[in-house]
PDB file of C-alpha atoms in Angstrom:
ATOM      1  CA  MET A 199       0.000   0.000   0.000  1.00 89.00           C
ATOM      2  CA  ARG A 200       3.081   2.242   0.013  1.00 91.00           C
ATOM      3  CA  ASP A 201       4.636   4.017  -2.943  1.00 94.00           C
ATOM      4  CA  GLY A 202       8.125   3.041  -1.857  1.00 93.00           C
ATOM      5  CA  TYR A 203       9.670   0.189   0.075  1.00 94.00           C
ATOM      6  CA  MET A 204      13.212  -0.566   1.070  1.00 90.00           C
ATOM      7  CA  LEU A 205      14.770   2.196  -1.013  1.00 92.00           C
ATOM      8  CA  SER A 206      18.118   0.857   0.220  1.00 92.00           C
ATOM      9  CA  ASP A 207      17.439  -2.486  -1.525  1.00 94.00           C
ATOM     10  CA  PRO A 208      20.451  -3.292  -3.735  1.00 96.00           C
ATOM     11  CA  ALA A 209      18.133  -4.480  -6.532  1.00 97.00           C
ATOM     12  CA  PHE A 210      16.331  -1.133  -6.586  1.00 97.00           C
ATOM     13  CA  ILE A 211      19.624   0.742  -6.493  1.00 97.00           C
ATOM     14  CA  ASP A 212      20.976  -1.390  -9.365  1.00 98.00           C
ATOM     15  CA  TRP A 213      17.770  -0.862 -11.371  1.00 98.00           C
ATOM     16  CA  LYS A 214      18.013   2.905 -10.871  1.00 97.00           C
ATOM     17  CA  ALA A 215      21.587   2.721 -12.162  1.00 98.00           C
ATOM     18  CA  GLY A 216      20.316   1.079 -15.349  1.00 98.00           C
ATOM     19  CA  MET A 217      21.450  -2.448 -14.576  1.00 97.00           C
ATOM     20  CA  THR A 218      19.441  -5.413 -15.846  1.00 95.00           C
ATOM     21  CA  ILE A 219      17.749  -7.289 -13.019  1.00 96.00           C
ATOM     22  CA  ALA A 220      17.693 -11.092 -13.363  1.00 96.00           C
ATOM     23  CA  PRO A 221      15.000 -12.199 -10.877  1.00 97.00           C
ATOM     24  CA  ARG A 222      15.810 -15.928 -10.876  1.00 96.00           C
ATOM     25  CA  GLU A 223      19.423 -15.163 -10.043  1.00 96.00           C
ATOM     26  CA  ARG A 224      18.666 -12.431  -7.523  1.00 96.00           C
ATOM     27  CA  TRP A 225      15.780 -14.101  -5.658  1.00 97.00           C
ATOM     28  CA  PRO A 226      16.102 -17.894  -6.190  1.00 97.00           C
ATOM     29  CA  GLN A 227      14.562 -18.648  -2.804  1.00 97.00           C
ATOM     30  CA  TRP A 228      11.372 -16.776  -3.759  1.00 97.00           C
ATOM     31  CA  PHE A 229      10.955 -19.002  -6.809  1.00 98.00           C
ATOM     32  CA  GLU A 230      11.450 -22.034  -4.588  1.00 98.00           C
ATOM     33  CA  TRP A 231       8.956 -20.891  -1.920  1.00 96.00           C
ATOM     34  CA  VAL A 232       6.230 -19.916  -4.376  1.00 97.00           C
ATOM     35  CA  GLY A 233       6.873 -23.003  -6.500  1.00 96.00           C
ATOM     36  CA  ASP A 234       6.549 -25.275  -3.477  1.00 97.00           C
ATOM     37  CA  ALA A 235       3.312 -23.556  -2.445  1.00 96.00           C
ATOM     38  CA  ARG A 236       1.864 -23.873  -5.950  1.00 96.00           C
ATOM     39  CA  LYS A 237       2.759 -27.590  -6.053  1.00 96.00           C
ATOM     40  CA  ARG A 238       0.654 -27.990  -2.897  1.00 95.00           C
ATOM     41  CA  GLY A 239      -2.262 -26.297  -4.662  1.00 95.00           C
ATOM     42  CA  VAL A 240      -1.867 -22.972  -2.871  1.00 95.00           C
ATOM     43  CA  SER A 241      -2.952 -19.845  -4.722  1.00 96.00           C
ATOM     44  CA  VAL A 242      -0.472 -16.995  -4.267  1.00 97.00           C
ATOM     45  CA  ARG A 243      -2.059 -13.622  -4.951  1.00 98.00           C
ATOM     46  CA  ARG A 244      -0.554 -10.163  -4.556  1.00 98.00           C
ATOM     47  CA  ALA A 245      -2.517  -6.919  -4.740  1.00 98.00           C
ATOM     48  CA  ARG A 246      -0.742  -3.585  -4.936  1.00 98.00           C
ATOM     49  CA  ILE A 247      -2.437  -0.268  -4.221  1.00 98.00           C
ATOM     50  CA  VAL A 248      -0.523   2.503  -5.971  1.00 98.00           C
ATOM     51  CA  SER A 249      -0.634   6.248  -6.447  1.00 97.00           C
ATOM     52  CA  GLU A 250      -0.629   7.567 -10.005  1.00 97.00           C
ATOM     53  CA  PRO A 251       1.465   8.764 -11.568  1.00 97.00           C
ATOM     54  CA  VAL A 252       3.480   5.944 -10.052  1.00 98.00           C
ATOM     55  CA  SER A 253       6.610   6.543  -8.016  1.00 97.00           C
ATOM     56  CA  GLU A 254      10.024   5.460  -9.202  1.00 97.00           C
ATOM     57  CA  TYR A 255       9.878   2.515  -6.812  1.00 96.00           C
ATOM     58  CA  VAL A 256       6.476   1.352  -8.079  1.00 97.00           C
ATOM     59  CA  ARG A 257       7.816   1.591 -11.654  1.00 97.00           C
ATOM     60  CA  PHE A 258      10.647  -0.723 -10.525  1.00 97.00           C
ATOM     61  CA  GLU A 259       8.113  -3.143  -8.989  1.00 97.00           C
ATOM     62  CA  TYR A 260       6.024  -3.077 -12.135  1.00 98.00           C
ATOM     63  CA  GLU A 261       9.000  -3.747 -14.384  1.00 97.00           C
ATOM     64  CA  ILE A 262      10.202  -6.783 -12.388  1.00 97.00           C
ATOM     65  CA  THR A 263       6.749  -8.258 -11.686  1.00 98.00           C
ATOM     66  CA  LYS A 264       6.511 -10.400 -14.819  1.00 98.00           C
ATOM     67  CA  GLY A 265       9.999 -11.869 -14.408  1.00 98.00           C
ATOM     68  CA  LEU A 266       9.734 -12.292 -10.637  1.00 98.00           C
ATOM     69  CA  ASN A 267       6.253 -12.589  -9.193  1.00 98.00           C
ATOM     70  CA  ILE A 268       4.381 -13.963 -12.188  1.00 98.00           C
ATOM     71  CA  ALA A 269       7.274 -16.189 -13.307  1.00 98.00           C
ATOM     72  CA  ALA A 270       7.383 -17.652  -9.782  1.00 97.00           C
ATOM     73  CA  GLY A 271       3.658 -18.484  -9.969  1.00 97.00           C
ATOM     74  CA  GLU A 272       1.942 -15.531  -8.324  1.00 98.00           C
ATOM     75  CA  GLN A 273      -1.113 -13.723  -9.605  1.00 98.00           C
ATOM     76  CA  VAL A 274      -0.672  -9.955  -9.370  1.00 98.00           C
ATOM     77  CA  ARG A 275      -3.183  -7.124  -9.593  1.00 98.00           C
ATOM     78  CA  TRP A 276      -2.839  -3.364  -9.323  1.00 98.00           C
ATOM     79  CA  LEU A 277      -5.349  -0.932  -7.841  1.00 98.00           C
ATOM     80  CA  PRO A 278      -4.867   2.778  -8.485  1.00 98.00           C
ATOM     81  CA  ARG A 279      -5.267   4.528  -5.133  1.00 97.00           C
ATOM     82  CA  ARG A 280      -8.006   6.817  -6.527  1.00 97.00           C
ATOM     83  CA  ARG A 281     -10.171   3.704  -6.964  1.00 97.00           C
ATOM     84  CA  ALA A 282      -9.674   2.707  -3.300  1.00 97.00           C
ATOM     85  CA  THR A 283     -11.183   5.746  -1.593  1.00 96.00           C
ATOM     86  CA  ASP A 284     -14.335   3.959  -0.462  1.00 97.00           C
ATOM     87  CA  LEU A 285     -12.540   0.841   0.820  1.00 97.00           C
ATOM     88  CA  ALA A 286     -11.872   0.069   4.473  1.00 94.00           C
ATOM     89  CA  LEU A 287      -8.244  -1.047   4.597  1.00 96.00           C
ATOM     90  CA  PRO A 288      -5.960  -2.142   7.442  1.00 95.00           C
ATOM     91  CA  GLY A 289      -3.372   0.448   8.439  1.00 92.00           C
ATOM     92  CA  ASN A 290      -0.409  -1.767   7.544  1.00 93.00           C
ATOM     93  CA  ASP A 291       0.727  -4.020   4.738  1.00 93.00           C
ATOM     94  CA  PHE A 292       0.118  -7.671   5.452  1.00 95.00           C
ATOM     95  CA  TRP A 293       0.345 -11.221   4.180  1.00 95.00           C
ATOM     96  CA  LEU A 294      -2.661 -13.479   4.750  1.00 97.00           C
ATOM     97  CA  PHE A 295      -2.048 -17.211   5.024  1.00 95.00           C
ATOM     98  CA  ASP A 296      -4.851 -19.753   4.684  1.00 93.00           C
ATOM     99  CA  ARG A 297      -7.401 -17.253   6.008  1.00 93.00           C
ATOM    100  CA  LYS A 298      -6.020 -18.036   9.475  1.00 96.00           C
ATOM    101  CA  ILE A 299      -2.795 -16.101   9.961  1.00 97.00           C
ATOM    102  CA  VAL A 300      -1.904 -12.478   9.215  1.00 97.00           C
ATOM    103  CA  LEU A 301       1.714 -11.380   9.045  1.00 95.00           C
ATOM    104  CA  ILE A 302       1.868  -7.627   9.608  1.00 93.00           C
ATOM    105  CA  ASN A 303       4.642  -5.687   7.860  1.00 91.00           C
ATOM    106  CA  HIS A 304       5.732  -2.458   9.504  1.00 90.00           C
ATOM    107  CA  PHE A 305       7.769   0.139   7.650  1.00 89.00           C
ATOM    108  CA  ASN A 306       9.162   3.433   8.841  1.00 89.00           C
ATOM    109  CA  GLY A 307       8.473   6.743   7.129  1.00 87.00           C
ATOM    110  CA  GLU A 308      11.335   6.139   4.706  1.00 87.00           C
ATOM    111  CA  GLY A 309       9.942   2.764   3.607  1.00 88.00           C
ATOM    112  CA  GLU A 310      12.500   0.662   5.465  1.00 88.00           C
ATOM    113  CA  LEU A 311      11.439  -2.304   7.584  1.00 86.00           C
ATOM    114  CA  ALA A 312      10.724  -1.165  11.120  1.00 88.00           C
ATOM    115  CA  PRO A 313      11.128  -3.194  14.302  1.00 79.00           C
ATOM    116  CA  ASP A 314       8.045  -5.318  14.675  1.00 71.00           C
ATOM    117  CA  ASP A 315       6.357  -5.899  18.001  1.00 67.00           C
ATOM    118  CA  GLU A 316       3.153  -7.163  16.392  1.00 70.00           C
ATOM    119  CA  GLY A 317       4.246  -9.677  13.734  1.00 86.00           C
ATOM    120  CA  ILE A 318       1.863 -12.607  13.518  1.00 94.00           C
ATOM    121  CA  ARG A 319      -1.815 -12.075  14.306  1.00 95.00           C
ATOM    122  CA  THR A 320      -4.400 -14.842  14.559  1.00 97.00           C
ATOM    123  CA  GLU A 321      -7.316 -13.099  16.260  1.00 97.00           C
ATOM    124  CA  PRO A 322     -10.446 -13.859  14.224  1.00 98.00           C
ATOM    125  CA  GLU A 323     -11.412 -10.175  13.946  1.00 97.00           C
ATOM    126  CA  VAL A 324      -7.974  -9.208  12.563  1.00 97.00           C
ATOM    127  CA  VAL A 325      -7.925 -12.132  10.138  1.00 98.00           C
ATOM    128  CA  SER A 326     -11.482 -11.354   8.993  1.00 97.00           C
ATOM    129  CA  LEU A 327     -10.740  -7.655   8.467  1.00 97.00           C
ATOM    130  CA  CYS A 328      -7.626  -8.397   6.414  1.00 97.00           C
ATOM    131  CA  ALA A 329      -9.301 -11.151   4.384  1.00 98.00           C
ATOM    132  CA  LYS A 330     -12.290  -8.968   3.541  1.00 98.00           C
ATOM    133  CA  ALA A 331     -10.066  -6.012   2.634  1.00 97.00           C
ATOM    134  CA  PHE A 332      -7.879  -8.151   0.402  1.00 98.00           C
ATOM    135  CA  GLU A 333     -10.815  -9.735  -1.435  1.00 98.00           C
ATOM    136  CA  THR A 334     -12.411  -6.323  -2.004  1.00 98.00           C
ATOM    137  CA  VAL A 335      -9.165  -4.921  -3.390  1.00 98.00           C
ATOM    138  CA  TRP A 336      -8.604  -8.051  -5.492  1.00 98.00           C
ATOM    139  CA  GLU A 337     -12.019  -7.820  -7.131  1.00 98.00           C
ATOM    140  CA  ARG A 338     -11.527  -4.160  -7.999  1.00 98.00           C
ATOM    141  CA  ALA A 339      -7.873  -4.331  -9.045  1.00 98.00           C
ATOM    142  CA  ILE A 340      -6.543  -4.669 -12.576  1.00 98.00           C
ATOM    143  CA  PRO A 341      -4.636  -7.835 -13.570  1.00 98.00           C
ATOM    144  CA  HIS A 342      -0.950  -7.175 -14.203  1.00 98.00           C
ATOM    145  CA  GLU A 343      -1.294  -8.085 -17.875  1.00 98.00           C
ATOM    146  CA  GLU A 344      -3.897  -5.339 -18.336  1.00 98.00           C
ATOM    147  CA  TYR A 345      -2.469  -2.634 -16.081  1.00 98.00           C
ATOM    148  CA  GLU A 346      -0.403   0.161 -17.563  1.00 96.00           C
ATOM    149  CA  PRO A 347       1.080   2.414 -14.904  1.00 95.00           C
ATOM    150  CA  ALA A 348       0.377   6.101 -15.392  1.00 86.00           C
TER     151      ALA A 348
END
């Protein structure tokens, strides 16, 4: 839900410098994790809420998505922030696992990972809120193959 993450990430820095990013070489473990999940029949979906015109970081994400996320087996959709005004969203980024576990991601104001005192949440109300928010965003969002960042 942010317009920039981990601006100190070496891959982002290399991309900004004009270097070619080879996702399978740079993130082999991601391909393994997603591949293993897919073999078990798990659907891996990622929804990104973005401001338009997109930030430099979101442009980077967009440009590596096909070779990283989609190539690994994820489904990816994009929701322009202007189309999210009427949605109730959690205050933090999160991963939802099996509609039972929520992993909260905290970032500081610069987009760097922040110390996390919350981490894993399993309370039914938190899981329900995050699941409903994700499904609402997913239904409204544009599949990667159809999205063209402004």
